[in-house]
XYZ file of N, CA and C in Angstrom:
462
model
N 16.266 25.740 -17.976
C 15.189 25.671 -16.984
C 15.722 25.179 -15.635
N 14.864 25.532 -14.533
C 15.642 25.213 -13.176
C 14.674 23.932 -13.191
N 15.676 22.810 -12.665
C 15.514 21.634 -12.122
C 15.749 20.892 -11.147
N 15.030 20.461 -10.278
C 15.750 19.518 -8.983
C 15.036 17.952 -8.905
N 16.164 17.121 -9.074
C 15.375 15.623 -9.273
C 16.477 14.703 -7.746
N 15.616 14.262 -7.572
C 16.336 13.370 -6.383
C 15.451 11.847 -6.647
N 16.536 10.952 -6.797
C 16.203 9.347 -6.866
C 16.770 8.375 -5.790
N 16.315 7.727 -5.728
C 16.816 6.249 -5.096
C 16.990 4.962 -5.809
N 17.217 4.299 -5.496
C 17.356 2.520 -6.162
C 16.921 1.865 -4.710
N 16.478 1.922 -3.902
C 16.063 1.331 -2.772
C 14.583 1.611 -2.681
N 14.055 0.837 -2.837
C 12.384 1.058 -2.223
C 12.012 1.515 -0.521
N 12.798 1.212 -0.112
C 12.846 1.462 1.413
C 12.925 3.065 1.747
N 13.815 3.705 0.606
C 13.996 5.320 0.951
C 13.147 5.802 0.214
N 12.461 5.464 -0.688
C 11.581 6.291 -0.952
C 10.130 7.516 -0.352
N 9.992 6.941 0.885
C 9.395 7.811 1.620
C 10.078 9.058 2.509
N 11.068 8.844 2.515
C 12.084 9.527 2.720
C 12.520 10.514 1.519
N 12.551 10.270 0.469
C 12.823 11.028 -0.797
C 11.843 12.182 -0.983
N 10.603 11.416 -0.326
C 8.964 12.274 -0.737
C 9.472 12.779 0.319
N 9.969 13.088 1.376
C 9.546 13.907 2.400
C 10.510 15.065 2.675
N 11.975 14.471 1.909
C 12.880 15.836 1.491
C 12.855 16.199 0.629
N 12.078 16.028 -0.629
C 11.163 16.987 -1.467
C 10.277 17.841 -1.404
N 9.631 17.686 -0.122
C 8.583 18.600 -0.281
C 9.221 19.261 0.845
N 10.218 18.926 1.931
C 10.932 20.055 2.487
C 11.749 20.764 1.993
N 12.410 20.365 0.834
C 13.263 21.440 0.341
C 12.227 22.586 -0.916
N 11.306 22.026 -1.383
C 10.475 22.926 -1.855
C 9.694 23.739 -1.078
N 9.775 23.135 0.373
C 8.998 24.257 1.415
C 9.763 25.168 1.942
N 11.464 25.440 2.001
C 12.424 25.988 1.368
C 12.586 27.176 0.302
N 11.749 26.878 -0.367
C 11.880 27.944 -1.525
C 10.696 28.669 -1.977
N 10.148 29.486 -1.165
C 8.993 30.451 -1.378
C 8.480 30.736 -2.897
N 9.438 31.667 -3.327
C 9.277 32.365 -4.334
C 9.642 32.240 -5.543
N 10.185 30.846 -5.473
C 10.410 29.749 -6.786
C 8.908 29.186 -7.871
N 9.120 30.023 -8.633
C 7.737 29.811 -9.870
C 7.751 27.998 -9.788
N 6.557 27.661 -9.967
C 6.968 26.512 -10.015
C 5.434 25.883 -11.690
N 6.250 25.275 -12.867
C 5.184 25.228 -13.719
C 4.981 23.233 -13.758
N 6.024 22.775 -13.350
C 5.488 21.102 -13.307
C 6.294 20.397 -12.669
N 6.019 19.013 -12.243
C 6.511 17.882 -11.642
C 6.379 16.853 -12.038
N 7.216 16.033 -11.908
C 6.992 14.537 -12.418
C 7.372 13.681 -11.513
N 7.006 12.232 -11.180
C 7.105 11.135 -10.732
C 7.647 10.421 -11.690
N 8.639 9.967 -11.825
C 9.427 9.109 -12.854
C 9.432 7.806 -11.542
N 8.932 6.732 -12.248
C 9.110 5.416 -11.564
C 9.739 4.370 -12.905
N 10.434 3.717 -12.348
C 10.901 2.089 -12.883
C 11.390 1.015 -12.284
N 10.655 -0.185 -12.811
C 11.126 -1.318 -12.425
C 12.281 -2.017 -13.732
N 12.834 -3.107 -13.406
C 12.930 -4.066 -14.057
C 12.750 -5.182 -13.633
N 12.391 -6.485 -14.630
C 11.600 -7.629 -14.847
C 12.210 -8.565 -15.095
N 12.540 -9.259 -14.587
C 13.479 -10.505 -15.353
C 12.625 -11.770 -15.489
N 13.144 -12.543 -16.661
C 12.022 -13.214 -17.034
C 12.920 -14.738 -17.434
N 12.588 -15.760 -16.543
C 13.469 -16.668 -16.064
C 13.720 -17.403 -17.641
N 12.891 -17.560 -18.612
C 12.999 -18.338 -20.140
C 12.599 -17.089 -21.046
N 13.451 -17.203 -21.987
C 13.996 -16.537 -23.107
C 12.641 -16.522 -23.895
N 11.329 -17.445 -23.691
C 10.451 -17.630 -24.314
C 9.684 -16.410 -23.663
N 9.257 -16.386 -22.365
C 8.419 -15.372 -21.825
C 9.144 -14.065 -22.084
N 10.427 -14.003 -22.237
C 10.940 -12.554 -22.125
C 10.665 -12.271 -23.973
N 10.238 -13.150 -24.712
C 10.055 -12.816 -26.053
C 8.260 -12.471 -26.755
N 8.073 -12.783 -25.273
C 6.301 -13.343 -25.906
C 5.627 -11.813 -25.065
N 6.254 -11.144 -24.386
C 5.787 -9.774 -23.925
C 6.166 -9.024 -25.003
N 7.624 -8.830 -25.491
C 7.697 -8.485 -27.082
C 7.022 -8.620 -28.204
N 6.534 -10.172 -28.450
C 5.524 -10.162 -29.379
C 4.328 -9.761 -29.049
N 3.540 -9.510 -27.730
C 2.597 -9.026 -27.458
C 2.664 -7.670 -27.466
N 3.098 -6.692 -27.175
C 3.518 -5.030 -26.965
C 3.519 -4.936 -28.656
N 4.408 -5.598 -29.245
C 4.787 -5.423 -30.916
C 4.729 -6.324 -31.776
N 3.727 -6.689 -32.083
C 3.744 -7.973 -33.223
C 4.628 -7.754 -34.215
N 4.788 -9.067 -34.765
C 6.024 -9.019 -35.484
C 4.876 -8.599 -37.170
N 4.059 -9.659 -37.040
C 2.893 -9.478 -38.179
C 2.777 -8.116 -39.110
N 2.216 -6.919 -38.328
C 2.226 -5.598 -39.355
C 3.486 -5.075 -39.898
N 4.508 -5.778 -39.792
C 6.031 -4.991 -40.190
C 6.692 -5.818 -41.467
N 5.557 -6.997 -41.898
C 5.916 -7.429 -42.908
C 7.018 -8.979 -43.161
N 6.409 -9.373 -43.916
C 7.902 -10.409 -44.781
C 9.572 -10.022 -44.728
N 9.284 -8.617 -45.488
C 10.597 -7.696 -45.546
C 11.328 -8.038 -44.678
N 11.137 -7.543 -43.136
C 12.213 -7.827 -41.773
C 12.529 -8.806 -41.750
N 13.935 -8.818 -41.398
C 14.589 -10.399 -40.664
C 14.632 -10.026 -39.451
N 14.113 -11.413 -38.887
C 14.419 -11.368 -36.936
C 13.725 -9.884 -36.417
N 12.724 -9.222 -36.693
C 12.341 -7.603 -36.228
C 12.631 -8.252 -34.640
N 12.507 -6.824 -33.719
C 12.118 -7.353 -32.687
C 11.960 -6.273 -32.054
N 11.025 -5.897 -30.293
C 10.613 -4.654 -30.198
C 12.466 -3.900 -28.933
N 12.391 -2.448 -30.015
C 13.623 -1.731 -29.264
C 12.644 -1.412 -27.638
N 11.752 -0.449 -27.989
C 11.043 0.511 -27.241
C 9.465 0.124 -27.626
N 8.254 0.357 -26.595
C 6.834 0.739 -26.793
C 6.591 1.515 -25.669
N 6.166 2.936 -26.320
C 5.712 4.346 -25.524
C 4.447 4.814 -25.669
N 3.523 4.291 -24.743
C 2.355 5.349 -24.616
C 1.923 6.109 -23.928
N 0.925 7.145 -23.795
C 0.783 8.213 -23.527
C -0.805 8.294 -23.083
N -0.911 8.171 -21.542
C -2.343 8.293 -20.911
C -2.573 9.920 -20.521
N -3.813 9.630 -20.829
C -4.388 11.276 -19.579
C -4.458 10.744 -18.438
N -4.379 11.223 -17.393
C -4.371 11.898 -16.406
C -5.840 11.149 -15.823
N -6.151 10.377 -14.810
C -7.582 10.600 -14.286
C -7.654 10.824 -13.302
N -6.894 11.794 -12.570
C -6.913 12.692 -10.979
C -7.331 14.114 -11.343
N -8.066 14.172 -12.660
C -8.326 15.834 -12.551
C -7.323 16.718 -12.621
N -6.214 16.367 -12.432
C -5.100 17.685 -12.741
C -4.411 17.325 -14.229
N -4.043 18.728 -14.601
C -3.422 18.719 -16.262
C -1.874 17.742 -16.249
N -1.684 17.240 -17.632
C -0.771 16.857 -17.875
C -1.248 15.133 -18.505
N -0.185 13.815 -18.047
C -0.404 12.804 -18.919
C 0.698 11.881 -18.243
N 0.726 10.960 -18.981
C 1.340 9.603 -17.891
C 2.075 8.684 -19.462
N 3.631 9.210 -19.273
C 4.098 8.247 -20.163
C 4.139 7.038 -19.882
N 4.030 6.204 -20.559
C 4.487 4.433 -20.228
C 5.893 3.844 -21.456
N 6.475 3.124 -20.358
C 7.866 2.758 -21.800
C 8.546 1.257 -21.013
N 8.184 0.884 -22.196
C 8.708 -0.640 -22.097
C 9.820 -0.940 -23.227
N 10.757 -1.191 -22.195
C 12.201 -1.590 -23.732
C 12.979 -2.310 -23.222
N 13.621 -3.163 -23.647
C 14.752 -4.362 -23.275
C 15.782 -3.952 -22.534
N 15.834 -4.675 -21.257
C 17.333 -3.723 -20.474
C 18.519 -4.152 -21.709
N 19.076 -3.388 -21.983
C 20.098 -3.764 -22.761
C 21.714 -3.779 -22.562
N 21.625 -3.250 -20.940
C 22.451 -3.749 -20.008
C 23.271 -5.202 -19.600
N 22.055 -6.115 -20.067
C 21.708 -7.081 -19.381
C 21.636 -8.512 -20.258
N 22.204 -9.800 -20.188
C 21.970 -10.698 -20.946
C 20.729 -11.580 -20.319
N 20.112 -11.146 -19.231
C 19.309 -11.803 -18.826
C 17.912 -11.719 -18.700
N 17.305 -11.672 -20.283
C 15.846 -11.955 -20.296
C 15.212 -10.459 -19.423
N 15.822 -9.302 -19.360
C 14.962 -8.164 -18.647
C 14.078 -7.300 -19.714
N 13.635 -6.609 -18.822
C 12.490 -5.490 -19.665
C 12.699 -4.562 -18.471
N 12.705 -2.885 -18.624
C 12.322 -1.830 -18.033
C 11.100 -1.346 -18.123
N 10.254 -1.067 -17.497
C 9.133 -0.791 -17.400
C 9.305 0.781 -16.981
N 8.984 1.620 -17.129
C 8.745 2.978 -16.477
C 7.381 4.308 -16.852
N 7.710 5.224 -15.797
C 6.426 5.841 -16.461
C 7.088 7.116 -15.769
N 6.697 8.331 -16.657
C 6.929 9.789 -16.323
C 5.648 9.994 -16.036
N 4.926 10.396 -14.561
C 3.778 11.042 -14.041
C 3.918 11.993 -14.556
N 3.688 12.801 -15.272
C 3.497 14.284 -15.522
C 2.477 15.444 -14.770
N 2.761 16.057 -13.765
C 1.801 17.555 -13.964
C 2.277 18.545 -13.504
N 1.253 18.988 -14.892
C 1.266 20.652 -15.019
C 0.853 21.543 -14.133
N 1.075 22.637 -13.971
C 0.316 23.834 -13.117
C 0.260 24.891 -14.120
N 0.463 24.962 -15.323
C 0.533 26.018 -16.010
C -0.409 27.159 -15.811
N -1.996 26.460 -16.144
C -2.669 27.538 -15.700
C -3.015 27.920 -14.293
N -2.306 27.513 -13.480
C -2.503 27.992 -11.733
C -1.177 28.817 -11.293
N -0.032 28.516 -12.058
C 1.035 29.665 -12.488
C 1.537 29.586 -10.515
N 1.185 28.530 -9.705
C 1.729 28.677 -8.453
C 2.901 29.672 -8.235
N 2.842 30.397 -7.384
C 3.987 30.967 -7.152
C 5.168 30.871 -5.922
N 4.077 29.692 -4.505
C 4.584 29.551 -3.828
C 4.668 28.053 -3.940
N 5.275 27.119 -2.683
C 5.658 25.431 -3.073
C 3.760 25.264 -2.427
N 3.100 25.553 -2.013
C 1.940 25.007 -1.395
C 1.591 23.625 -2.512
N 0.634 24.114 -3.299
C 0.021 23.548 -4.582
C 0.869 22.195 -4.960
N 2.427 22.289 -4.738
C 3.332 21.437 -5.298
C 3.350 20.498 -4.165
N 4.100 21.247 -3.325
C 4.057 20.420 -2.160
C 2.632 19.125 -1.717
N 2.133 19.888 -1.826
C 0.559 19.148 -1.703
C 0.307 17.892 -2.304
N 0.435 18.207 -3.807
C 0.435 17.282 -4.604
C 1.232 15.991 -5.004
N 2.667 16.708 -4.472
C 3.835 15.720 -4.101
C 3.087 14.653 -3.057
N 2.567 15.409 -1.759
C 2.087 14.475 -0.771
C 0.895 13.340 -1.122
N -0.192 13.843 -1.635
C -1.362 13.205 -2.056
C -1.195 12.382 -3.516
N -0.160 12.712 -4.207
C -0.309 11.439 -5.336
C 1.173 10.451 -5.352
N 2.014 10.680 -4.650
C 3.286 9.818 -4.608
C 2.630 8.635 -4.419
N 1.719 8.287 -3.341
C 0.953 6.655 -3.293
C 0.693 6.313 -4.454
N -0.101 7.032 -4.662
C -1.179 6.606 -5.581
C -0.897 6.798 -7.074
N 0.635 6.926 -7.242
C 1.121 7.312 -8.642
C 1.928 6.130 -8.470
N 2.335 5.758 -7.873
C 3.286 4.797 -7.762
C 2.626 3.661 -7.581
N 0.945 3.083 -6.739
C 0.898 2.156 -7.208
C -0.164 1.790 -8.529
N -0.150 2.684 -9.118
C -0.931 3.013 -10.991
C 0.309 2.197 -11.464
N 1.650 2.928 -11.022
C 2.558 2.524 -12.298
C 2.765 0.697 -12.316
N 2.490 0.381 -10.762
C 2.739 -1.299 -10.510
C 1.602 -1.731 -11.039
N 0.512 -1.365 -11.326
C -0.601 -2.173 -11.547
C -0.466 -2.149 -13.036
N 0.080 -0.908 -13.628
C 0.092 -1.364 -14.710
C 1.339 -2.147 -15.346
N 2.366 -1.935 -15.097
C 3.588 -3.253 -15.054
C 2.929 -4.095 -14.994
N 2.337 -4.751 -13.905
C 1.690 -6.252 -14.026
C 0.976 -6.708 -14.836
N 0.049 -5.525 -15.363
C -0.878 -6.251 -16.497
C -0.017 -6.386 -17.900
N 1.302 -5.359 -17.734
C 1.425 -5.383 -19.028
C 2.408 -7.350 -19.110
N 3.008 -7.240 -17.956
C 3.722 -8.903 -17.943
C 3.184 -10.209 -17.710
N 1.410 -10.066 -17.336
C 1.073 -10.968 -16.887
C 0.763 -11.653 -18.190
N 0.307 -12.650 -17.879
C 0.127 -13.771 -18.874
C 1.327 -14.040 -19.971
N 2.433 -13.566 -19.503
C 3.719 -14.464 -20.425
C 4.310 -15.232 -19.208
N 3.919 -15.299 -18.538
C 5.161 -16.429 -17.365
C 4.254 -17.915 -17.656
């Protein structure tokens, strides 16, 4: 499948990222286009070993997995929202231990998903568009929900 992904690690370029995205898709006329995604992530660092354990036990109790386990503890938790902007597709969420890292982190991220399947665009309009009108507002869904998911362990 044809793909074009462009990232940053700077919050500062990111408006900049949105804006040579939708110029280089304004670039390409006659490029089918069937979906897009907003992939966002943070990471979290969590100053005591206690709070960086107690978002773990909250996301994944240790409780339903039994006696059996020694030490369980959570790798990954992935869920899967609809959409409430009216357009097709779904909103992964994934929380898992930087494992990079000896220091108390968590990755937080989310794949925006949408579809155009049944609008079968054929030119960047539709894309472009949508690039413009939900980059805000996808990006700050994904912070609001990071926060709720970390608040109350600090």
């Amino acid at each position: 499948p044809n793909r074009i992904q462009l990232r940053t690690m700077q919050d500062a370029y990111q408006p900049v990222l949105r804006d040579l995205m939708v110029g280089i898709l304004a670039l390409m006329p006659r490029v089918p286009f069937t979906q897009i995604g907003f992939n966002w992530q943070n990471i979290y660092h969590f100053p005591k070993i206690d709070q960086y354990h107690a978002l773990g036990h909250r996301l994944a109790p240790k409780e339903p997995w039994g006696e059996t386990m020694i030490n369980p503890g959570m790798l990954k938790v992935a869920v899967r929202s609809e959409r409430s902007d009216g357009r097709r597709g779904f909103k992964d969420f994934r929380v898992e231990p930087n494992l990079g890292s000896t220091d108390n982190e968590v990755v937080i991220s989310v794949n925006d998903h949408v579809s155009f399947d049944s609008e079968k665009p054929s030119s960047p309009e539709l894309v472009t568009q949508c690039i413009s009108e939900y980059w805000e507002p996808s990006k700050d869904e994904f912070e609001k929900v990071a926060a709720t998911l970390i608040s109350g362990v600090n």
